[in-house]
Amino acid sequence: MTDALTTLTARLAEHPRLPLGHWPTPLEPAPRLTAALGGPDVWIKRDDCTGLAFGGNKTRKLEFLLGRAKAEGHDTIVTFGAVQSNHARQTAAACARLGLRCELVLNRSVPRSDALYETNGNVLLDGLLGANVHLVDGLDETVAVLEEIGPAHVVPTGGSDATGALGYVAAAAEFAAQLTAPGGPGHVDRIVVASSTTGTAAGLVLGLAEAGVTAEVEAICVYEPADVTRAALDALLADTAALLDVPVPAGGYRVRDDWFGPGYGVETPEMAGAVRLFARTEGVLLDPVYSGKAAAALAGLAHAGEVGAGETAVFWHTGGAPGLFVYPDVF
Ligand SMILES: Cc1ncc(COP(=O)(O)O)c(C=O)c1O
């Protein structure tokens, strides 16, 4: 381990953390995807394989968020998301593992109200995992439901505060070790990752800088346009750096919304094409809301030559495949 990694690992160890996942997740070459994209050497970081109830990026955040909640003695967790929130499903699973009561307040923020959308996919799993699911329309109903629930420890939407982002600082440390391990790519030029509440991208940018890995993180907007996402990412980077007592990185990331489409959770032809491409070249399942739009960005950047043929690019798979089952018309 390099000195930088040892120091980073020691800093992370100062924060309460409970084991919830299978680490490290694989970092795999994607040769058929590489050939199909006609250029960059593409690898996939498999955070869809975190091992917790269909996996996903929230497992890493929840290790720190619920580690802290348990250390503070809380027994009831409340969190928020869209109806088909992967974060909610992962929180439900983590709470089941840790014996915590889980209350999920899920907002109808995507323009869908059909029975499939509100009962299948992640929602079906939330109930199976023992969470109490509250579907709401807007702020007033959210406030009323919170009153009904009573005292509870709040895990923020998407698990994105500085404590949650520590999960992705730790992920960057894990990835830095994999890069140069036997069978690894040796180096990386670019990392493409879906970004909504920005904890994943913020933690990665900070962790890579601290681990001494020089790579450009492409944060692909799936929830808000680029200006809003960038402001959120900058603020969270600063908060997370303060929590870890390290400097805020000067750069190392770009925020793009060219593959956002009409809105959060709304399908695009590019997303559908990228989901099919990953499935049919690598047998890897993406999701329609997050990783599918990030994959569309990778494909678009490769086709435009912006990700060059000589580059090594990592697609950071953040999970979400249960969402496929509520978009049958798209596939
Ligand atoms: C599958 C998936 N990918 C990516 C993201 C985005 O991560 P973040 O909210 O940390 O930006 C989420 C959650 O919002 C997600 O569920």
Coordinates of C-alpha atoms and ligand atoms in Angstrom, one line a residue:
M1 CA 0.0 0.0 0.0
T2 CA 1.3 3.5 -0.8
D3 CA 1.8 6.0 2.0
A4 CA -1.2 8.1 0.7
L5 CA -3.5 5.0 0.8
T6 CA -2.3 4.1 4.3
T7 CA -3.1 7.6 5.6
L8 CA -6.5 7.7 3.9
T9 CA -7.4 4.3 5.3
A10 CA -6.4 5.5 8.8
R11 CA -8.5 8.6 8.4
L12 CA -11.6 6.6 7.3
A13 CA -11.1 4.2 10.3
E14 CA -11.9 7.1 12.6
H15 CA -15.5 7.0 11.5
P16 CA -18.0 4.4 12.7
R17 CA -18.8 1.8 10.0
L18 CA -20.8 -1.4 9.9
P19 CA -20.0 -4.1 7.4
L20 CA -22.9 -4.6 4.9
G21 CA -21.2 -5.5 1.6
H22 CA -18.8 -7.8 -0.2
W23 CA -15.5 -6.0 -0.8
P24 CA -13.8 -5.4 -3.0
T25 CA -16.4 -5.4 -5.8
P26 CA -14.8 -6.7 -9.0
L27 CA -13.0 -4.4 -11.5
E28 CA -13.5 -6.2 -14.8
P29 CA -12.3 -5.7 -18.4
A30 CA -15.1 -5.4 -20.9
P31 CA -13.5 -6.5 -24.2
R32 CA -16.7 -6.9 -26.3
L33 CA -18.0 -3.5 -25.1
T34 CA -14.6 -2.1 -25.9
A35 CA -14.8 -3.4 -29.4
A36 CA -18.3 -2.2 -29.9
L37 CA -17.4 1.3 -28.8
G38 CA -14.5 1.2 -31.3
G39 CA -11.8 2.6 -29.0
P40 CA -11.3 3.2 -25.3
D41 CA -10.2 0.2 -23.2
V42 CA -13.3 -0.1 -21.1
W43 CA -13.4 -1.6 -17.6
I44 CA -16.4 -2.0 -15.4
K45 CA -16.3 -1.4 -11.6
R46 CA -19.1 -3.7 -10.4
D47 CA -20.8 -1.9 -7.6
D48 CA -24.0 -3.6 -8.8
C49 CA -22.4 -6.6 -7.0
T50 CA -22.1 -5.2 -3.5
G51 CA -24.0 -8.2 -2.2
L52 CA -26.8 -6.5 -0.4
A53 CA -30.3 -7.2 -1.8
F54 CA -29.4 -6.8 -5.5
G55 CA -26.5 -4.5 -4.7
G56 CA -25.8 -0.9 -5.7
N57 CA -23.9 2.2 -4.7
K58 CA -25.9 2.9 -1.6
T59 CA -24.4 -0.1 0.3
R60 CA -21.1 1.8 0.6
K61 CA -22.8 4.9 2.0
L62 CA -25.0 3.0 4.4
E63 CA -22.0 1.3 6.0
F64 CA -21.1 4.8 7.4
L65 CA -24.6 6.3 7.7
L66 CA -26.0 3.3 9.7
G67 CA -22.7 2.8 11.5
R68 CA -23.1 6.3 12.8
A69 CA -26.9 5.8 13.6
K70 CA -26.1 2.6 15.5
A71 CA -23.2 4.3 17.4
E72 CA -25.6 7.0 18.4
G73 CA -28.2 4.5 19.7
H74 CA -31.0 5.0 17.2
D75 CA -33.5 2.2 16.5
T76 CA -35.7 3.7 13.8
I77 CA -34.5 5.0 10.5
V78 CA -36.4 7.2 8.1
T79 CA -35.3 8.0 4.6
F80 CA -36.6 9.5 1.4
G81 CA -36.6 8.9 -2.4
A82 CA -38.6 8.6 -5.5
V83 CA -41.1 5.7 -5.7
Q84 CA -38.6 3.4 -7.4
S85 CA -35.6 4.5 -5.2
N86 CA -32.7 2.1 -5.1
H87 CA -31.5 3.9 -2.1
A88 CA -34.7 3.1 -0.3
R89 CA -34.4 -0.6 -1.2
Q90 CA -30.8 -0.7 0.0
T91 CA -31.7 1.1 3.2
A92 CA -34.5 -1.4 3.9
A93 CA -32.1 -4.3 3.4
A94 CA -29.4 -2.7 5.6
C95 CA -32.0 -2.0 8.3
A96 CA -33.2 -5.6 8.2
R97 CA -29.6 -6.8 8.6
L98 CA -29.0 -4.5 11.6
G99 CA -32.4 -5.0 13.3
L100 CA -33.5 -1.4 12.7
R101 CA -37.1 -0.2 12.0
C102 CA -37.2 1.3 8.5
E103 CA -39.6 3.9 7.3
L104 CA -39.5 4.9 3.7
V105 CA -41.1 8.1 2.5
L106 CA -41.3 7.8 -1.3
N107 CA -42.4 10.8 -3.4
R108 CA -44.3 10.5 -6.7
S109 CA -41.7 12.7 -8.4
V110 CA -41.6 10.7 -11.7
P111 CA -44.6 11.3 -14.0
R112 CA -45.8 7.7 -13.6
S113 CA -48.7 6.5 -11.4
D114 CA -49.5 3.1 -13.0
A115 CA -49.9 0.1 -10.7
L116 CA -46.8 -1.6 -12.1
Y117 CA -44.6 1.4 -11.2
E118 CA -46.0 1.7 -7.7
T119 CA -46.0 -2.0 -6.8
N120 CA -43.2 -3.8 -8.7
G121 CA -39.4 -3.4 -8.9
N122 CA -37.9 -1.7 -5.9
V123 CA -41.2 -1.1 -4.1
L124 CA -42.0 -4.8 -4.1
L125 CA -38.6 -5.4 -2.5
D126 CA -39.0 -2.6 0.1
G127 CA -42.0 -4.4 1.5
L128 CA -40.4 -7.8 1.3
L129 CA -37.5 -6.5 3.3
G130 CA -39.8 -5.4 6.1
A131 CA -39.8 -1.6 5.5
N132 CA -42.9 0.5 6.0
V133 CA -43.6 2.3 2.7
H134 CA -45.3 5.6 2.5
L135 CA -46.1 6.9 -1.0
V136 CA -46.6 10.7 -0.9
D137 CA -47.3 13.6 -3.2
G138 CA -45.1 16.6 -2.3
L139 CA -44.0 18.4 0.8
D140 CA -47.2 18.7 2.8
E141 CA -47.9 15.0 2.6
T142 CA -44.3 14.3 3.6
V143 CA -44.6 16.5 6.7
A144 CA -47.8 14.8 7.7
V145 CA -46.3 11.3 7.3
L146 CA -43.2 12.3 9.3
E147 CA -45.5 13.3 12.1
E148 CA -47.3 9.9 12.0
I149 CA -43.9 8.1 12.0
G150 CA -42.7 9.9 15.1
P151 CA -39.1 10.1 16.4
A152 CA -36.7 8.6 13.9
H153 CA -33.1 9.1 12.7
V154 CA -33.0 10.8 9.3
V155 CA -30.8 9.3 6.5
P156 CA -30.8 12.0 3.8
T157 CA -32.2 11.4 0.3
G158 CA -29.8 9.2 -1.6
G159 CA -27.6 8.8 1.5
S160 CA -25.8 11.9 0.4
D161 CA -24.3 13.9 3.2
A162 CA -20.6 14.0 4.2
T163 CA -21.0 10.8 6.3
G164 CA -22.5 8.9 3.3
A165 CA -19.9 10.2 0.9
L166 CA -17.2 8.6 3.1
G167 CA -18.5 5.3 1.5
Y168 CA -17.2 6.5 -1.8
V169 CA -14.0 7.9 -0.4
A170 CA -13.4 4.3 0.8
A171 CA -14.4 3.0 -2.6
A172 CA -11.8 5.2 -4.2
A173 CA -9.2 3.7 -1.9
E174 CA -10.4 0.2 -2.8
F175 CA -10.2 1.1 -6.5
A176 CA -6.7 2.6 -6.2
A177 CA -5.4 -0.7 -4.9
Q178 CA -7.1 -2.7 -7.7
L179 CA -5.7 -0.4 -10.4
T180 CA -2.2 -1.6 -9.9
A181 CA -2.8 -5.1 -8.6
P182 CA -1.9 -8.0 -10.9
G183 CA -4.6 -8.3 -13.6
G184 CA -5.7 -4.6 -13.1
P185 CA -5.6 -2.0 -15.9
G186 CA -2.5 -0.3 -14.3
H187 CA -3.9 3.2 -14.7
V188 CA -7.2 5.0 -15.6
D189 CA -7.8 8.1 -17.6
R190 CA -11.5 8.6 -17.0
I191 CA -14.3 7.3 -14.8
V192 CA -17.9 7.6 -15.9
V193 CA -20.6 7.5 -13.2
A194 CA -24.2 8.4 -12.8
S195 CA -24.9 11.4 -10.5
S196 CA -28.1 12.4 -8.8
T197 CA -27.6 13.4 -5.1
T198 CA -23.8 13.5 -5.8
G199 CA -22.5 11.6 -2.8
T200 CA -21.0 8.9 -5.1
A201 CA -19.2 11.4 -7.3
A202 CA -18.1 13.6 -4.4
G203 CA -16.7 10.7 -2.4
L204 CA -14.9 9.4 -5.5
V205 CA -13.3 12.7 -6.5
L206 CA -12.1 13.3 -3.0
G207 CA -10.9 9.7 -2.4
L208 CA -9.0 9.6 -5.7
A209 CA -7.3 12.8 -5.0
E210 CA -6.3 11.6 -1.5
A211 CA -5.1 8.2 -2.9
G212 CA -3.0 10.0 -5.5
V213 CA -4.9 8.6 -8.5
T214 CA -5.1 11.1 -11.4
A215 CA -8.3 10.5 -13.4
E216 CA -11.1 12.7 -14.7
V217 CA -14.5 11.8 -13.1
E218 CA -17.4 12.3 -15.5
A219 CA -20.4 12.9 -13.3
I220 CA -23.4 12.2 -15.6
C221 CA -26.6 14.1 -14.5
V222 CA -29.7 11.9 -14.2
Y223 CA -31.7 13.9 -11.6
E224 CA -31.1 17.6 -12.1
P225 CA -29.4 19.7 -14.8
A226 CA -25.7 20.3 -14.7
D227 CA -25.7 23.7 -12.9
V228 CA -27.8 22.3 -10.0
T229 CA -25.8 19.1 -9.9
R230 CA -22.5 20.9 -10.0
A231 CA -23.5 23.2 -7.1
A232 CA -24.6 20.2 -5.0
L233 CA -21.4 18.3 -5.8
D234 CA -19.2 21.3 -4.9
A235 CA -20.9 21.8 -1.6
L236 CA -20.7 18.1 -0.7
L237 CA -17.1 17.9 -1.7
A238 CA -16.4 20.8 0.7
D239 CA -18.4 19.1 3.5
T240 CA -16.7 15.7 3.1
A241 CA -13.3 17.3 2.9
A242 CA -14.0 19.1 6.2
L243 CA -15.3 15.9 7.9
L244 CA -12.1 14.1 6.9
D245 CA -9.9 17.1 7.5
V246 CA -8.3 17.1 4.1
P247 CA -8.1 19.8 1.4
V248 CA -10.8 20.2 -1.2
P249 CA -9.5 18.9 -4.5
A250 CA -9.0 21.7 -7.1
G251 CA -10.6 19.7 -10.0
G252 CA -10.6 16.2 -11.3
Y253 CA -14.2 16.1 -12.4
R254 CA -16.7 17.3 -15.0
V255 CA -20.5 17.5 -14.8
R256 CA -22.5 16.7 -17.9
D257 CA -26.2 16.7 -18.6
D258 CA -26.3 15.9 -22.3
W259 CA -27.8 12.5 -21.7
F260 CA -30.4 13.7 -19.1
G261 CA -33.3 13.7 -21.5
P262 CA -36.7 15.1 -20.6
G263 CA -36.3 14.5 -16.8
Y264 CA -35.5 12.2 -13.9
G265 CA -36.7 8.7 -14.5
V266 CA -37.9 9.5 -18.0
E267 CA -36.5 7.1 -20.6
T268 CA -34.4 8.2 -23.6
P269 CA -33.6 6.2 -26.8
E270 CA -29.8 6.6 -25.9
M271 CA -30.4 5.0 -22.5
A272 CA -32.4 2.1 -24.0
G273 CA -29.6 1.5 -26.6
A274 CA -26.9 1.6 -23.9
V275 CA -28.7 -0.8 -21.6
R276 CA -29.1 -3.2 -24.6
L277 CA -25.4 -2.8 -25.5
F278 CA -24.1 -3.6 -22.1
A279 CA -26.5 -6.6 -21.8
R280 CA -25.6 -8.0 -25.2
T281 CA -21.8 -7.4 -25.2
E282 CA -21.0 -8.2 -21.5
G283 CA -24.1 -9.8 -20.0
V284 CA -24.2 -6.8 -17.6
L285 CA -27.6 -5.4 -16.5
L286 CA -27.9 -1.7 -16.1
D287 CA -31.0 0.3 -15.0
P288 CA -33.2 2.8 -16.9
V289 CA -32.9 5.7 -14.5
Y290 CA -29.2 6.0 -13.5
S291 CA -26.6 3.6 -14.8
G292 CA -28.3 3.4 -18.2
K293 CA -28.0 7.1 -18.8
A294 CA -24.4 7.1 -17.6
A295 CA -23.7 4.3 -20.1
A296 CA -25.4 6.3 -22.8
A297 CA -22.9 9.1 -21.9
L298 CA -19.9 6.7 -22.2
A299 CA -21.1 5.5 -25.6
G300 CA -21.8 9.0 -26.8
L301 CA -18.4 10.3 -25.7
A302 CA -16.6 7.3 -27.3
H303 CA -18.5 7.8 -30.6
A304 CA -17.7 11.5 -30.6
G305 CA -14.1 10.7 -30.0
E306 CA -14.1 12.7 -26.8
V307 CA -13.1 9.5 -25.0
G308 CA -10.1 8.6 -27.2
A309 CA -9.2 5.2 -28.6
G310 CA -6.0 5.2 -26.5
E311 CA -7.7 5.9 -23.2
T312 CA -8.5 3.6 -20.4
A313 CA -12.1 4.3 -19.2
V314 CA -13.9 2.9 -16.2
F315 CA -17.6 2.6 -16.2
W316 CA -18.6 2.8 -12.5
H317 CA -21.7 0.6 -12.3
T318 CA -23.9 1.8 -9.5
G319 CA -26.6 -0.9 -9.7
G320 CA -30.3 -0.3 -10.0
A321 CA -31.4 -3.3 -12.1
P322 CA -34.7 -3.9 -10.2
G323 CA -35.8 -0.7 -12.0
L324 CA -35.8 -2.6 -15.3
F325 CA -39.0 -4.5 -14.3
V326 CA -41.1 -1.3 -14.2
Y327 CA -40.0 -0.2 -17.7
P328 CA -41.2 -3.2 -19.7
D329 CA -42.4 -1.1 -22.7
V330 CA -38.9 0.4 -23.2
F331 CA -37.3 -3.0 -23.4
Ligands
LIG1 C1 -28.5 2.9 -9.4 C2 -28.0 4.3 -8.9 N1 -27.0 4.9 -9.6 C3 -26.5 6.1 -9.3 C4 -27.2 6.8 -8.3 C5 -26.6 8.2 -8.0 O1 -25.8 8.3 -6.9 P1 -25.7 9.6 -6.1 O2 -27.1 9.9 -5.5 O3 -24.7 9.4 -5.1 O4 -25.3 10.7 -7.0 C6 -28.2 6.3 -7.5 C7 -28.9 7.0 -6.5 O5 -29.4 8.1 -6.5 C8 -28.7 5.0 -7.9 O6 -29.7 4.4 -7.3

